[in-house]
Short mmCIF file of C-alpha atoms in Angstrom, two decimals:
data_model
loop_
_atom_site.label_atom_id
_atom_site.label_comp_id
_atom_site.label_asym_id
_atom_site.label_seq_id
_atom_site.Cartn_x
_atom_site.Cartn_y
_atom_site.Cartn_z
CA UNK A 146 0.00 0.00 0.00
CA UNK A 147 1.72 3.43 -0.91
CA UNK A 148 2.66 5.89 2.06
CA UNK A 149 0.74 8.52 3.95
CA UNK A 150 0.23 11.66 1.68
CA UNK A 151 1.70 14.54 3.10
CA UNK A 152 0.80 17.80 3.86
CA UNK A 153 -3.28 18.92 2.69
CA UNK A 154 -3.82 14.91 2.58
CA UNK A 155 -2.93 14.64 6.28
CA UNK A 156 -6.00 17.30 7.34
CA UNK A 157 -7.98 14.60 5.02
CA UNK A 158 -6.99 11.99 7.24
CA UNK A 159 -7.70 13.71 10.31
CA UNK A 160 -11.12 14.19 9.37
CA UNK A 161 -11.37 10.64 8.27
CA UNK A 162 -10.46 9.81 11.79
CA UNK A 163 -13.32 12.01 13.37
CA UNK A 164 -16.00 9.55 10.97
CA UNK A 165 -14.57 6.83 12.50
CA UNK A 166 -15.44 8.06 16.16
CA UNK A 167 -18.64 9.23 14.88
CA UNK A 168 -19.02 5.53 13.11
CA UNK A 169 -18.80 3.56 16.50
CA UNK A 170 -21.08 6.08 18.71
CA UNK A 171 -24.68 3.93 19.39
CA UNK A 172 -26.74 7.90 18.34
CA UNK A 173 -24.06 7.98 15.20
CA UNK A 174 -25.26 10.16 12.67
CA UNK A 175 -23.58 8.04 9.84
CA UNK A 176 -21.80 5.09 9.55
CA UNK A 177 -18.45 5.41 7.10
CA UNK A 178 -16.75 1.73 7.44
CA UNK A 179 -14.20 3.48 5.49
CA UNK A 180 -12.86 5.80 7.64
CA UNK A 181 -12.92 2.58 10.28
CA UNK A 182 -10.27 0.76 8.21
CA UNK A 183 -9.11 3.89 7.82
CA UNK A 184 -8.32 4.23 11.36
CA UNK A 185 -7.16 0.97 11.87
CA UNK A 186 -4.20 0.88 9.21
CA UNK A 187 -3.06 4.24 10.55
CA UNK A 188 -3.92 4.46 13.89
CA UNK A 189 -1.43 6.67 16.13
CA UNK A 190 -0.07 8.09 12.48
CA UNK A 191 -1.20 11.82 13.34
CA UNK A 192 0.28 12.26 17.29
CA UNK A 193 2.59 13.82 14.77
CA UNK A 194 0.37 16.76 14.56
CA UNK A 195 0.28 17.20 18.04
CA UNK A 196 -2.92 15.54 18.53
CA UNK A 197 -3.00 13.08 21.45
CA UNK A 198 -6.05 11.01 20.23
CA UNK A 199 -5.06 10.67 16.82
CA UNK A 200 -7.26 12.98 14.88
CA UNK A 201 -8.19 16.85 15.24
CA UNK A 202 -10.32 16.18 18.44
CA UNK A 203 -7.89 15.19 20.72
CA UNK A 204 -7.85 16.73 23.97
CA UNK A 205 -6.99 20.27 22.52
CA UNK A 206 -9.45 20.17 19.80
CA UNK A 207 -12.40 18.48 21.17
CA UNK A 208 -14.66 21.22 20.07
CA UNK A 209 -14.43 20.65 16.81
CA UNK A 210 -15.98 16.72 16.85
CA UNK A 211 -19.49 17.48 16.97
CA UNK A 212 -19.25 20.08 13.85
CA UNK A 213 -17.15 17.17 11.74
CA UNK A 214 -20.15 14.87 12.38
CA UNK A 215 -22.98 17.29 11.35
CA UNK A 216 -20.90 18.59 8.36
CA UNK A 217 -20.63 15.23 7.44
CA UNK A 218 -24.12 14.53 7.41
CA UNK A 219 -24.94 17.36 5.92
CA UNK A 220 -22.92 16.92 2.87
CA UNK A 221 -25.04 13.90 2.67
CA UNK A 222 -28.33 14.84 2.82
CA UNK A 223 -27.65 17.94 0.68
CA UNK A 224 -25.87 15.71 -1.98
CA UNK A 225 -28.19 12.81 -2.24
CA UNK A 226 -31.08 15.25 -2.56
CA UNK A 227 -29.70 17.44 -5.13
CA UNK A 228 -28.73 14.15 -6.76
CA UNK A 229 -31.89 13.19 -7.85
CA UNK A 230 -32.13 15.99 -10.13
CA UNK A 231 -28.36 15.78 -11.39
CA UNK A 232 -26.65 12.49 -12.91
CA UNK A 233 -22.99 13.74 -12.29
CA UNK A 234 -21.31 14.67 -9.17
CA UNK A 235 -18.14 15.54 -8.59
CA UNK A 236 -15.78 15.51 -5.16
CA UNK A 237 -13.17 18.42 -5.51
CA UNK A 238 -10.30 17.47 -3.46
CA UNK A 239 -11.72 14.38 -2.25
CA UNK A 240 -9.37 13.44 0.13
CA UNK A 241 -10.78 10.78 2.45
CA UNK A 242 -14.16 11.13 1.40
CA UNK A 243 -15.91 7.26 0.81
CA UNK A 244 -19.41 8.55 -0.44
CA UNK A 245 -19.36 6.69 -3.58
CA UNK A 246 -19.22 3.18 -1.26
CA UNK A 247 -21.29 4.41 1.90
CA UNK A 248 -24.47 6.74 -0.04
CA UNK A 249 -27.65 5.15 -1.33
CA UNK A 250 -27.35 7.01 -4.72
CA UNK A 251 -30.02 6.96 -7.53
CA UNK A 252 -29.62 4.87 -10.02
CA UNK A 253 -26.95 5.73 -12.84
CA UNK A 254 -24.83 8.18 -10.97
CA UNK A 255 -21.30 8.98 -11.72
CA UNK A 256 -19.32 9.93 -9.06
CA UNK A 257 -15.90 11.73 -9.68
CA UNK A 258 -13.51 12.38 -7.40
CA UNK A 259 -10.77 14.79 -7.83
CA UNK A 260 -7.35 14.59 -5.99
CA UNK A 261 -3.80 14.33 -6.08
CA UNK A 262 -2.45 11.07 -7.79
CA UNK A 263 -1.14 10.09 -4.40
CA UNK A 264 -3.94 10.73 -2.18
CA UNK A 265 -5.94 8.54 -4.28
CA UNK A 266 -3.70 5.98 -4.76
CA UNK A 267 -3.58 5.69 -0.86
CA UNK A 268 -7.07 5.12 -0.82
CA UNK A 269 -7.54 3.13 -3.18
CA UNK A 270 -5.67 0.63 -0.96
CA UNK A 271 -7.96 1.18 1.82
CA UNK A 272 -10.40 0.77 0.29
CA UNK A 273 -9.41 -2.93 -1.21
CA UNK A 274 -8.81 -3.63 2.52
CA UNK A 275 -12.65 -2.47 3.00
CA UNK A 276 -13.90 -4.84 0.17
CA UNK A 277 -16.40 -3.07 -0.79
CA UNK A 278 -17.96 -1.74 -4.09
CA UNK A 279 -18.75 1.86 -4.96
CA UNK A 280 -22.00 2.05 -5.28
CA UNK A 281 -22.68 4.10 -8.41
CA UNK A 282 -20.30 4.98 -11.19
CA UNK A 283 -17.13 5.84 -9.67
CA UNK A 284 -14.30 7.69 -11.62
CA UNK A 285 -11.00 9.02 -9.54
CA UNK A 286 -9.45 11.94 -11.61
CA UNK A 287 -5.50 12.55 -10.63
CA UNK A 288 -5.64 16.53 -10.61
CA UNK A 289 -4.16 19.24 -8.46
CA UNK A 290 -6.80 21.92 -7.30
CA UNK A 291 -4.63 24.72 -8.35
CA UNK A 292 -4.01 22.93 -12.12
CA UNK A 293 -6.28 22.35 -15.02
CA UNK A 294 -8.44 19.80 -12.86
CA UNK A 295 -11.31 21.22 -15.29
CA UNK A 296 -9.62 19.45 -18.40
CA UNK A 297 -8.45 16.60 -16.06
CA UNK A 298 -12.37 15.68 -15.36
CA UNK A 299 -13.55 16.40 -18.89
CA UNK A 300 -11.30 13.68 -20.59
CA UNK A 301 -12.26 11.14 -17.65
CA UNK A 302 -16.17 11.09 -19.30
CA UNK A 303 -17.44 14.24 -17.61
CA UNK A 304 -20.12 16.31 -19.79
CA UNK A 305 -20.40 19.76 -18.68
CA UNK A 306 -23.78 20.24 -20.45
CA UNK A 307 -25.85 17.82 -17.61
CA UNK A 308 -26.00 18.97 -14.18
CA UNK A 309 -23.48 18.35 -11.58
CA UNK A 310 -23.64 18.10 -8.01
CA UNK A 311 -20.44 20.10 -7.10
CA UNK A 312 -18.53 19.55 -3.39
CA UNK A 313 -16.07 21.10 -1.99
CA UNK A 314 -16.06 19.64 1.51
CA UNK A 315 -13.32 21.20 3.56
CA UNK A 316 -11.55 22.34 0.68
CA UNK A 317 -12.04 26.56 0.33
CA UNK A 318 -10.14 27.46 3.42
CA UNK A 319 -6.35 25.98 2.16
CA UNK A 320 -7.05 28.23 -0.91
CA UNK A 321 -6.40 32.04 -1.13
CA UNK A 322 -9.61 34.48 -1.72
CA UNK A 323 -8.44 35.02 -5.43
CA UNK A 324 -7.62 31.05 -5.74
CA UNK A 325 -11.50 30.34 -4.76
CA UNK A 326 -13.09 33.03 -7.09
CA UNK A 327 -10.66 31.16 -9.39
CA UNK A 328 -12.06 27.65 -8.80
CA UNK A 329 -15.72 29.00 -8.45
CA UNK A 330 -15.24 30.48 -12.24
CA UNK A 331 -14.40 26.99 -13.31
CA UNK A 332 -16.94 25.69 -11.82
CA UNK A 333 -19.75 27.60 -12.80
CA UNK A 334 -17.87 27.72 -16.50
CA UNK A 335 -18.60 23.70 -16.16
CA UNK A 336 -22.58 24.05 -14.79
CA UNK A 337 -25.68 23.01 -16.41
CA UNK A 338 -28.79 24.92 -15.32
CA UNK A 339 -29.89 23.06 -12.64
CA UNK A 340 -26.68 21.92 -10.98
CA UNK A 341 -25.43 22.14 -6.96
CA UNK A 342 -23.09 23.19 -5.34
CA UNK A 343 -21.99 22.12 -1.74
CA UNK A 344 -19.43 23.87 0.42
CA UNK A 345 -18.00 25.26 3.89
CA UNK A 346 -16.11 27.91 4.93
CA UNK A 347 -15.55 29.43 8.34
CA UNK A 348 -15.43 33.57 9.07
CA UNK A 349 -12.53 35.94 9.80
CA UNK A 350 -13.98 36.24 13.93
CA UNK A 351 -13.38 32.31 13.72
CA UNK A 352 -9.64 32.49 12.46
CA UNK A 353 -8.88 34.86 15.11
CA UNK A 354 -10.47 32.53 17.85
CA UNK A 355 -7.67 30.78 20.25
CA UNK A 356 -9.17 27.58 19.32
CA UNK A 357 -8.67 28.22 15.90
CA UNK A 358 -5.19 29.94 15.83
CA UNK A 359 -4.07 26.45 17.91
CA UNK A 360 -5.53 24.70 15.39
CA UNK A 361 -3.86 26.66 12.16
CA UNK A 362 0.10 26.32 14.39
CA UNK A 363 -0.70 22.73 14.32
CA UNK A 364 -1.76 22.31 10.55
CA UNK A 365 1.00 24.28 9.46
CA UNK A 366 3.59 22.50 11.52
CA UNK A 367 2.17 19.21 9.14
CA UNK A 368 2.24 21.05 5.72
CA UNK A 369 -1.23 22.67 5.52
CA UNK A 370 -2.47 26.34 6.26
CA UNK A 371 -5.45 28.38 6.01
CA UNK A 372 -5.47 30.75 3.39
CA UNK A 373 -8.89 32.54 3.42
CA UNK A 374 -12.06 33.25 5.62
CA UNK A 375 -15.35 34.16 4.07
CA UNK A 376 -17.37 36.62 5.72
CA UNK A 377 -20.45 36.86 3.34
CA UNK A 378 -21.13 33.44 0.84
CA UNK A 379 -24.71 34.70 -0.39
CA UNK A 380 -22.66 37.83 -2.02
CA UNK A 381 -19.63 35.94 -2.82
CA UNK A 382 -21.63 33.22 -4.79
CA UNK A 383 -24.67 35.22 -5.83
CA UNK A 384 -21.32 37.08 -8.03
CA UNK A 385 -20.93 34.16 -9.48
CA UNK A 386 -24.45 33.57 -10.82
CA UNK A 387 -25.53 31.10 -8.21
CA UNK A 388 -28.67 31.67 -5.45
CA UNK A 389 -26.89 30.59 -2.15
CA UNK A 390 -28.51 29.30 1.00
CA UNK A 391 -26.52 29.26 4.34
CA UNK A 392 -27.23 26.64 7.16
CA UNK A 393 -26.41 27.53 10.95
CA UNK A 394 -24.64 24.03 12.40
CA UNK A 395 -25.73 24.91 15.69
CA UNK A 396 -29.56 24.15 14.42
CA UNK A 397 -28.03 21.29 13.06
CA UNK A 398 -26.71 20.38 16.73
CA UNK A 399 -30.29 21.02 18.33
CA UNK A 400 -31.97 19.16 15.52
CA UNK A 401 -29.92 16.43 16.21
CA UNK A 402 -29.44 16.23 20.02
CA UNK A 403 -25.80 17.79 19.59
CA UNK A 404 -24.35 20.99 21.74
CA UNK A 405 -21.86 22.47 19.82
CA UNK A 406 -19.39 24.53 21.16
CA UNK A 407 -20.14 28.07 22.01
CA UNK A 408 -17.44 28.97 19.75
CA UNK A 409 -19.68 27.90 16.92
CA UNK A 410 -22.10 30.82 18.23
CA UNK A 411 -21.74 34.08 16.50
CA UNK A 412 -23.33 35.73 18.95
CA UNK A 413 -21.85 34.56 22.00
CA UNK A 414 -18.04 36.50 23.30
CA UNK A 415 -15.43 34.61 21.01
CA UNK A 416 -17.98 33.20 18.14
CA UNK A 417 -18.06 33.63 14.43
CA UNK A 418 -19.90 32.04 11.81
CA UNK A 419 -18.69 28.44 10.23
CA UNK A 420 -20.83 28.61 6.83
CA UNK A 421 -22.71 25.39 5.44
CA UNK A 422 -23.64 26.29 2.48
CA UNK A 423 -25.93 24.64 -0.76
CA UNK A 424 -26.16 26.75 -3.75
CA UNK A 425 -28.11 26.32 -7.67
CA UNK A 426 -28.15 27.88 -10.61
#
């Protein structure tokens, strides 16, 4: 099996590991049998990024569990429902994500995921430890984020003329402001009326949070760093052509029996806004 990816594919693990916790809870909100095996063929890996328990919510970074679970299902829900409507959907970085194996997709869906040659290469091999089959069309596309990913995804089969489900889980904060309104050109250049888009970003009051400035000392001591915040998506996207709907994950958290913490809470001393966000066009 090759090595551990380095640097951006490390924060992909780290989140994998966070599934994985949320996997083997009895009130889990998701089950990802991918990020298990995951967790077993690398267990102990990311101490290295000064994080006792393995993953980002370790004894320093417990606040941010709860938020990794209802992002997580919230990709789902969001993604499976805009599905219906669109054959094609596409991962951007992809990272650790296992959707293609663990959704219940309609039938004759195409899943493409988009990543660096050796971040998928390391998962393929977990996931022929897994044994299990993707279960739609599933097409891995070596590209860098920054490169000409859009040409990359067009010669693996994708048509830009039928909607897309578009997610970018994670992704937007390890780009700069003009590298995003870079990638969101592409993307909409590559959009069908009547395609997605799924995404998160987090605030400038959040970077400046102590949780958060811990948290970017430790990423970049690994290879990775924050790049942007976003303080207003409907404008940003809504520049872009696309009508943009925010989600607060603290109603996620009372929705589903989850206290997030107060950081989370724009309006409580030492809050800011982490944006879920599902957009059309």
């Amino acid at each position: 099996m090759p090595g551990l990816p380095a640097g951006v594919g490390l924060t992909a693990l780290s989140m994998a590991f966070e599934r994985c916790a949320e996997s083997r809870r009895p009130d889990r909100l998701f089950e990802d049998r991918f990020a298990v095996v995951l967790t077993e063929h690398v267990k102990g890996t990311l101490r290295m990024m000064g994080t006792p328990g393995g993953g980002v919510a370790g004894d320093t970074w417990a606040f941010l569990r709860e938020f990794v679970a209802l992002r997580t299902r919230f990709f789902d829900d969001t993604m499976l429902t805009a599905s219906l409507d669109c054959p094609q959907v596409v991962l951007l970085g992809a990272g650790m994500d296992s959707r293609a194996y663990r959704l219940a997709w309609p039938a004759g869906r195409e899943v493409y995921e988009v990543d660096r040659g050796d971040v998928l290469r390391f998962k393929d091999g977990i996931a022929a430890r897994m044994g299990d089959e993707p279960r739609c069309g599933h097409t891995q596309v070596e590209a860098d984020i920054r490169g000409d990913w859009p040409g990359a995804l067009r010669a693996a089969g994708f048509d830009p003329w039928r909607p897309t489900v578009w997610s970018a889980e994670g992704l937007l904060p390890y780009l700069s402001a003009a590298e995003n309104n870079h990638l969101l050109s592409r993307i909409t250049a590559m959009s069908a009326n009547g395609s997605r888009l799924v995404a998160d970003h987090f605030d400038r009051a959040l970077e400046l949070s102590a949780e958060f400035t811990e948290m970017a000392e430790v990423l970049c001591a690994a290879g990775a760093s924050w790049r942007s915040t976003l303080d207003d998506p409907e404008s940003w996207l809504g520049r872009h052509g696309w009508t943009c709907r925010t989600t607060d994950p603290a109603a996620l958290g009372r929705l589903a029996g989850r206290e997030l913490s107060p950081l989370f809470h724009p309006d409580s001393t030492g809050g800011g806004h982490m944006w879920l966000v599902s957009a059309g066009r």
